[in-house]
Amino acid sequence: MFRYFSETLREPTIANVIILCHELGIKVSKTKIRKLFFERFKDSKTIPATDLQEILLVLGISTFIAKVSLSKAKEMVPPYFLLMEPEDMNFSLILDHNDQEMILYETNACSVYQKNTTLIEGTRSYLGIFIDFYNKNTCDEDYQSDIISEQNAAKEYKESINIIPNLFSPKECEDVINFCESEQLFEKSKVFKLDRNDNEWIGYSNVCTSSTAALISYKKIEEILDKQRQIASTESKLTEHPVCIRYQTGEEFRQHHKASDGDNRVNTIIVFLNDNIAGGEIFFPEINYTVKPERGTCLVFPNLDNNLFRIAESVHCVLPVTSGNMYTLESFEVR
């Protein structure tokens, strides 16, 4: 049985545009950029290059689109956007390059993190969006008020995150891990992703590279559910059936939301089952907040507001595990 995650496919592109404006010194708020994307792509999961080009123009950034070889791309002056892989749904923001590497922002983390990617020269072409002019003095009239609102929202959201140490004992954590491994329950995690070819939903994405185990047959599942009910904040005390997620070395879950507008997953519940690893932190880029894995600790954070609208600050990622295997329990409090 697979666990399905909700994924906002355009989120990495939005993050890249926010970073680009910051790099160019253009004073435009994240609120304004998200509004532009929402208005244009409200009912769409993909972002055509021409539409992204039009959004950039509204922000005072004039661009041209071209298919180029890798050597030609390296002749361009960064920053610029490049579709790194044909199956990618989002353009990468290239910061710099040399003869061997492309240097780009990893938007699954935060803007201060950079990633060097080695690309081998070949025959394929890369679709790029290149800047030929930008107006540094572009400034939205609501910029100052938006910035204050964003700061207040970030502070309020950070205060809403609940961390409960030692909710699970070491033995309880080990029992879940041992059960899932001994029963060989882990299967490739799925996310909702729109297929470019036939517009149907498919299951796998490089956005999430973990594996998931269903706990339906776990004998102590009621004990886990009881603990979830104890920390539930809604009147119904209803939670989804938990799953165990395994992140092996190098695996991650890139920037995403756990719910969409009108969904019923009001809160996310994550329990860290081990901490003998490196990496695997849960990072909230909107509030610059990191939660490190600690065995038995439970992390609860809201996905939706009281009107069941998705909270922008809830976007987060699981950073790559750099050593060992990380195990978590994940569930959702529902309304």
Short mmCIF file of C-alpha atoms in Angstrom, two decimals:
data_model
loop_
_atom_site.label_atom_id
_atom_site.label_comp_id
_atom_site.label_asym_id
_atom_site.label_seq_id
_atom_site.Cartn_x
_atom_site.Cartn_y
_atom_site.Cartn_z
CA MET A 1 0.00 0.00 0.00
CA PHE A 2 1.33 3.42 -0.90
CA ARG A 3 1.05 6.68 0.95
CA TYR A 4 -0.07 9.60 -1.21
CA PHE A 5 1.28 13.04 -0.46
CA SER A 6 -0.15 16.35 -1.61
CA GLU A 7 2.38 18.32 -3.60
CA THR A 8 2.31 21.88 -4.89
CA LEU A 9 4.20 21.46 -8.13
CA ARG A 10 4.69 25.14 -8.83
CA GLU A 11 6.16 25.91 -5.39
CA PRO A 12 9.83 25.47 -6.44
CA THR A 13 9.34 27.87 -9.35
CA ILE A 14 7.70 30.43 -7.07
CA ALA A 15 10.63 30.10 -4.66
CA ASN A 16 13.09 30.57 -7.51
CA VAL A 17 11.35 33.76 -8.67
CA ILE A 18 11.40 35.12 -5.11
CA ILE A 19 15.13 34.35 -4.90
CA LEU A 20 15.77 35.90 -8.33
CA CYS A 21 14.09 39.18 -7.33
CA HIS A 22 16.18 39.25 -4.18
CA GLU A 23 19.38 38.60 -6.16
CA LEU A 24 18.54 41.41 -8.59
CA GLY A 25 17.58 43.85 -5.83
CA ILE A 26 13.97 44.17 -7.02
CA LYS A 27 11.68 45.20 -4.19
CA VAL A 28 8.67 42.98 -4.56
CA SER A 29 7.05 40.99 -1.77
CA LYS A 30 6.55 37.25 -1.67
CA THR A 31 2.84 37.98 -1.31
CA LYS A 32 2.79 39.81 -4.65
CA ILE A 33 4.70 37.04 -6.43
CA ARG A 34 2.41 34.31 -5.08
CA LYS A 35 -0.63 36.36 -6.09
CA LEU A 36 0.67 36.60 -9.66
CA PHE A 37 1.16 32.84 -9.84
CA PHE A 38 -2.19 32.08 -8.24
CA GLU A 39 -4.12 34.34 -10.59
CA ARG A 40 -2.50 32.83 -13.66
CA PHE A 41 -2.24 29.18 -12.60
CA LYS A 42 -5.17 28.72 -10.23
CA ASP A 43 -6.43 25.64 -12.06
CA SER A 44 -3.16 24.46 -13.56
CA LYS A 45 -0.34 22.31 -12.23
CA THR A 46 2.23 23.18 -14.86
CA ILE A 47 3.92 26.45 -15.76
CA PRO A 48 4.68 26.97 -19.45
CA ALA A 49 7.86 28.92 -20.13
CA THR A 50 5.93 31.69 -21.92
CA ASP A 51 3.66 32.22 -18.91
CA LEU A 52 6.63 32.36 -16.56
CA GLN A 53 8.16 34.89 -18.93
CA GLU A 54 5.03 37.08 -18.68
CA ILE A 55 5.11 36.97 -14.87
CA LEU A 56 8.75 38.04 -14.88
CA LEU A 57 7.87 40.94 -17.17
CA VAL A 58 5.25 42.15 -14.68
CA LEU A 59 8.04 42.14 -12.09
CA GLY A 60 10.22 44.32 -14.33
CA ILE A 61 12.36 41.49 -15.72
CA SER A 62 12.55 41.23 -19.51
CA THR A 63 13.63 37.80 -20.78
CA PHE A 64 13.95 35.68 -23.89
CA ILE A 65 13.37 31.94 -24.25
CA ALA A 66 15.76 29.71 -26.14
CA LYS A 67 16.74 26.07 -26.52
CA VAL A 68 20.48 25.90 -26.09
CA SER A 69 23.28 23.40 -25.80
CA LEU A 70 25.11 23.17 -22.52
CA SER A 71 28.12 25.02 -23.91
CA LYS A 72 25.86 27.79 -25.22
CA ALA A 73 24.09 28.06 -21.86
CA LYS A 74 27.46 28.59 -20.19
CA GLU A 75 28.04 31.57 -22.46
CA MET A 76 24.99 33.29 -20.98
CA VAL A 77 25.32 35.72 -18.09
CA PRO A 78 23.68 34.36 -14.90
CA PRO A 79 21.31 34.39 -13.19
CA TYR A 80 18.94 32.61 -15.56
CA PHE A 81 16.45 29.75 -15.57
CA LEU A 82 17.20 26.36 -17.09
CA LEU A 83 15.13 23.21 -17.38
CA MET A 84 17.76 20.77 -16.13
CA GLU A 85 15.94 17.53 -16.97
CA PRO A 86 13.22 16.93 -19.59
CA GLU A 87 10.85 15.48 -16.99
CA ASP A 88 11.26 18.36 -14.54
CA MET A 89 8.17 20.39 -13.76
CA ASN A 90 10.16 23.44 -12.63
CA PHE A 91 13.00 25.57 -13.95
CA SER A 92 16.21 25.69 -11.91
CA LEU A 93 17.69 29.07 -11.11
CA ILE A 94 21.32 29.08 -12.26
CA LEU A 95 23.48 31.43 -10.18
CA ASP A 96 26.84 30.84 -11.77
CA HIS A 97 28.78 28.32 -13.81
CA ASN A 98 32.26 27.28 -14.78
CA ASP A 99 33.67 24.78 -17.25
CA GLN A 100 32.59 21.79 -15.17
CA GLU A 101 29.60 22.81 -13.05
CA MET A 102 26.33 24.68 -12.85
CA ILE A 103 25.73 26.41 -9.51
CA LEU A 104 22.07 26.65 -8.60
CA TYR A 105 19.79 27.24 -5.66
CA GLU A 106 18.26 24.18 -4.08
CA THR A 107 14.73 25.41 -3.56
CA ASN A 108 13.86 22.38 -1.45
CA ALA A 109 15.89 24.04 1.28
CA CYS A 110 16.40 27.78 1.59
CA SER A 111 17.98 30.53 -0.44
CA VAL A 112 21.31 30.39 1.38
CA TYR A 113 21.90 26.82 0.28
CA GLN A 114 23.58 26.27 -3.05
CA LYS A 115 24.18 23.15 -5.06
CA ASN A 116 26.87 22.42 -7.61
CA THR A 117 25.70 20.17 -10.44
CA THR A 118 28.09 18.58 -12.90
CA LEU A 119 26.59 18.25 -16.38
CA ILE A 120 28.16 16.31 -19.21
CA GLU A 121 28.21 17.97 -22.60
CA GLY A 122 26.06 16.07 -25.06
CA THR A 123 23.69 16.48 -27.96
CA ARG A 124 20.55 17.43 -26.04
CA SER A 125 19.23 20.96 -25.79
CA TYR A 126 18.19 22.75 -22.61
CA LEU A 127 15.22 25.10 -22.45
CA GLY A 128 16.31 28.35 -20.88
CA ILE A 129 14.80 31.67 -19.85
CA PHE A 130 17.51 34.31 -20.07
CA ILE A 131 17.42 37.88 -18.73
CA ASP A 132 18.18 40.69 -21.13
CA PHE A 133 16.95 43.60 -18.99
CA TYR A 134 15.54 44.29 -15.53
CA ASN A 135 14.42 47.35 -13.66
CA LYS A 136 15.99 47.37 -10.22
CA ASN A 137 13.73 50.23 -9.16
CA THR A 138 10.56 48.19 -9.69
CA CYS A 139 8.66 48.37 -6.42
CA ASP A 140 5.11 47.28 -5.70
CA GLU A 141 3.09 50.00 -3.99
CA ASP A 142 2.06 47.53 -1.27
CA TYR A 143 5.63 46.36 -0.72
CA GLN A 144 6.16 47.80 2.78
CA SER A 145 2.76 46.74 4.13
CA ASP A 146 3.17 43.27 2.58
CA ILE A 147 6.58 42.85 4.22
CA ILE A 148 5.14 43.74 7.64
CA SER A 149 2.24 41.35 7.10
CA GLU A 150 4.62 38.56 6.05
CA GLN A 151 6.79 39.10 9.12
CA ASN A 152 3.76 39.00 11.42
CA ALA A 153 2.41 35.88 9.71
CA ALA A 154 5.78 34.14 10.02
CA LYS A 155 5.97 34.96 13.73
CA GLU A 156 2.42 33.76 14.32
CA TYR A 157 2.98 30.53 12.40
CA LYS A 158 6.23 29.74 14.20
CA GLU A 159 4.41 30.08 17.51
CA SER A 160 1.74 27.63 16.28
CA ILE A 161 4.26 24.81 15.77
CA ASN A 162 4.15 22.33 18.62
CA ILE A 163 7.11 20.12 19.57
CA ILE A 164 6.42 17.38 22.12
CA PRO A 165 9.58 15.65 23.41
CA ASN A 166 9.52 11.95 24.37
CA LEU A 167 5.96 11.27 23.19
CA PHE A 168 7.21 7.82 22.19
CA SER A 169 9.64 5.75 24.27
CA PRO A 170 12.83 4.38 22.66
CA LYS A 171 11.29 0.89 22.68
CA GLU A 172 8.10 2.08 20.99
CA CYS A 173 10.21 3.71 18.28
CA GLU A 174 12.36 0.62 17.80
CA ASP A 175 9.31 -1.66 17.66
CA VAL A 176 7.80 0.29 14.75
CA ILE A 177 11.08 0.32 12.81
CA ASN A 178 11.75 -3.38 13.40
CA PHE A 179 8.20 -4.34 12.40
CA CYS A 180 8.33 -2.43 9.11
CA GLU A 181 11.78 -3.72 8.20
CA SER A 182 11.20 -7.34 9.22
CA GLU A 183 7.89 -7.47 7.33
CA GLN A 184 9.49 -5.75 4.32
CA LEU A 185 6.65 -3.23 4.15
CA PHE A 186 8.49 -0.30 2.63
CA GLU A 187 7.53 0.68 -0.90
CA LYS A 188 8.40 3.72 -2.98
CA SER A 189 6.51 6.79 -1.75
CA LYS A 190 4.04 8.41 -4.08
CA VAL A 191 3.08 12.01 -4.62
CA PHE A 192 0.45 13.64 -6.74
CA LYS A 193 2.11 14.79 -9.92
CA LEU A 194 0.69 15.75 -13.27
CA ASP A 195 2.06 13.73 -16.17
CA ARG A 196 3.23 16.00 -18.99
CA ASN A 197 2.31 13.44 -21.64
CA ASP A 198 -1.31 12.54 -20.98
CA ASN A 199 -2.48 14.91 -18.22
CA GLU A 200 -3.16 12.03 -15.85
CA TRP A 201 -2.04 11.81 -12.26
CA ILE A 202 0.89 9.51 -11.63
CA GLY A 203 2.57 8.32 -8.49
CA TYR A 204 6.32 8.87 -8.52
CA SER A 205 8.34 12.06 -8.46
CA ASN A 206 11.93 13.09 -7.74
CA VAL A 207 10.37 15.62 -5.39
CA CYS A 208 9.99 12.81 -2.84
CA THR A 209 12.46 9.92 -2.85
CA SER A 210 11.54 8.17 0.41
CA SER A 211 9.76 4.86 1.01
CA THR A 212 6.52 4.32 2.92
CA ALA A 213 5.14 1.46 5.02
CA ALA A 214 1.47 1.07 5.95
CA LEU A 215 0.84 0.02 9.57
CA ILE A 216 -2.57 -1.59 9.13
CA SER A 217 -1.33 -4.95 10.40
CA TYR A 218 0.74 -3.52 13.26
CA LYS A 219 -0.52 -5.04 16.52
CA LYS A 220 0.18 -1.91 18.56
CA ILE A 221 -1.50 0.48 16.13
CA GLU A 222 -4.21 1.39 18.66
CA GLU A 223 -1.54 2.58 21.08
CA ILE A 224 -0.19 4.91 18.39
CA LEU A 225 -3.68 6.16 17.57
CA ASP A 226 -4.34 6.83 21.26
CA LYS A 227 -1.23 8.99 21.48
CA GLN A 228 -2.34 10.89 18.38
CA ARG A 229 -5.75 11.54 19.91
CA GLN A 230 -4.13 12.85 23.08
CA ILE A 231 -2.32 15.60 21.21
CA ALA A 232 -5.11 16.35 18.69
CA SER A 233 -6.39 19.92 18.96
CA THR A 234 -9.67 19.66 17.02
CA GLU A 235 -12.91 18.76 18.77
CA SER A 236 -13.37 15.64 16.68
CA LYS A 237 -9.99 14.20 17.78
CA LEU A 238 -9.88 12.42 14.42
CA THR A 239 -6.56 11.46 12.87
CA GLU A 240 -5.61 9.57 9.74
CA HIS A 241 -4.08 6.13 10.02
CA PRO A 242 -0.31 6.66 10.47
CA VAL A 243 2.37 5.41 8.14
CA CYS A 244 6.09 4.88 8.67
CA ILE A 245 8.40 6.71 6.28
CA ARG A 246 12.02 5.77 5.65
CA TYR A 247 14.60 8.14 4.21
CA GLN A 248 17.81 6.39 3.22
CA THR A 249 21.08 8.21 2.63
CA GLY A 250 20.61 10.83 -0.07
CA GLU A 251 16.81 10.76 0.05
CA GLU A 252 14.65 13.80 0.69
CA PHE A 253 11.23 15.37 0.28
CA ARG A 254 11.57 18.68 -1.48
CA GLN A 255 9.57 21.81 -0.79
CA HIS A 256 5.84 21.03 -0.56
CA HIS A 257 2.58 21.60 1.27
CA LYS A 258 0.67 18.85 3.04
CA ALA A 259 -2.82 20.10 2.13
CA SER A 260 -4.69 22.16 -0.44
CA ASP A 261 -7.49 24.70 -0.03
CA GLY A 262 -10.68 23.00 1.14
CA ASP A 263 -8.87 19.86 2.29
CA ASN A 264 -9.55 18.35 5.72
CA ARG A 265 -5.95 17.74 6.81
CA VAL A 266 -5.77 20.60 9.28
CA ASN A 267 -2.58 19.53 11.09
CA THR A 268 0.42 17.34 10.27
CA ILE A 269 1.73 14.97 12.96
CA ILE A 270 5.30 13.67 12.59
CA VAL A 271 7.14 11.50 15.12
CA PHE A 272 10.89 10.98 14.75
CA LEU A 273 11.68 7.32 15.42
CA ASN A 274 15.49 7.59 15.43
CA ASP A 275 18.21 10.22 15.55
CA ASN A 276 21.39 8.24 14.85
CA ILE A 277 21.65 9.96 11.47
CA ALA A 278 22.98 13.08 9.81
CA GLY A 279 20.69 15.41 7.89
CA GLY A 280 16.96 14.80 7.60
CA GLU A 281 15.95 18.05 9.26
CA ILE A 282 12.50 19.46 8.54
CA PHE A 283 12.93 23.00 7.27
CA PHE A 284 10.28 25.72 6.96
CA PRO A 285 11.75 28.27 4.51
CA GLU A 286 9.00 30.87 5.00
CA ILE A 287 9.87 31.26 8.68
CA ASN A 288 13.53 30.15 8.49
CA TYR A 289 12.92 27.44 11.07
CA THR A 290 14.53 24.01 11.32
CA VAL A 291 13.45 21.00 13.37
CA LYS A 292 16.15 18.40 13.98
CA PRO A 293 15.24 14.71 14.34
CA GLU A 294 15.18 13.57 17.97
CA ARG A 295 14.01 10.07 18.78
CA GLY A 296 10.51 9.97 20.27
CA THR A 297 9.82 13.65 19.62
CA CYS A 298 6.55 14.62 17.99
CA LEU A 299 6.23 17.62 15.66
CA VAL A 300 2.76 19.07 15.02
CA PHE A 301 2.17 21.96 12.62
CA PRO A 302 -0.96 23.43 10.99
CA ASN A 303 -1.61 23.09 7.26
CA LEU A 304 -4.90 24.99 6.99
CA ASP A 305 -6.42 28.02 8.68
CA ASN A 306 -9.87 28.11 10.29
CA ASN A 307 -11.48 28.62 6.88
CA LEU A 308 -9.60 25.59 5.48
CA PHE A 309 -7.35 27.73 3.30
CA ARG A 310 -3.76 26.53 2.97
CA ILE A 311 -1.29 28.43 5.14
CA ALA A 312 1.56 29.76 2.99
CA GLU A 313 4.03 29.50 5.87
CA SER A 314 3.39 25.76 6.20
CA VAL A 315 5.52 24.98 3.13
CA HIS A 316 8.42 22.80 4.23
CA CYS A 317 10.87 20.14 3.15
CA VAL A 318 12.76 17.19 4.53
CA LEU A 319 16.41 17.92 3.89
CA PRO A 320 18.53 15.14 2.40
CA VAL A 321 19.73 12.48 4.82
CA THR A 322 23.51 12.49 4.54
CA SER A 323 24.26 9.45 6.70
CA GLY A 324 22.15 6.54 7.90
CA ASN A 325 18.44 5.86 7.55
CA MET A 326 15.83 8.16 9.07
CA TYR A 327 12.45 6.78 10.16
CA THR A 328 9.36 8.82 10.98
CA LEU A 329 5.72 8.20 11.73
CA GLU A 330 3.39 10.52 9.84
CA SER A 331 -0.29 11.20 10.17
CA PHE A 332 -2.79 14.03 9.83
CA GLU A 333 -5.34 15.50 12.16
CA VAL A 334 -8.55 15.87 10.17
CA ARG A 335 -11.67 17.95 10.56
#
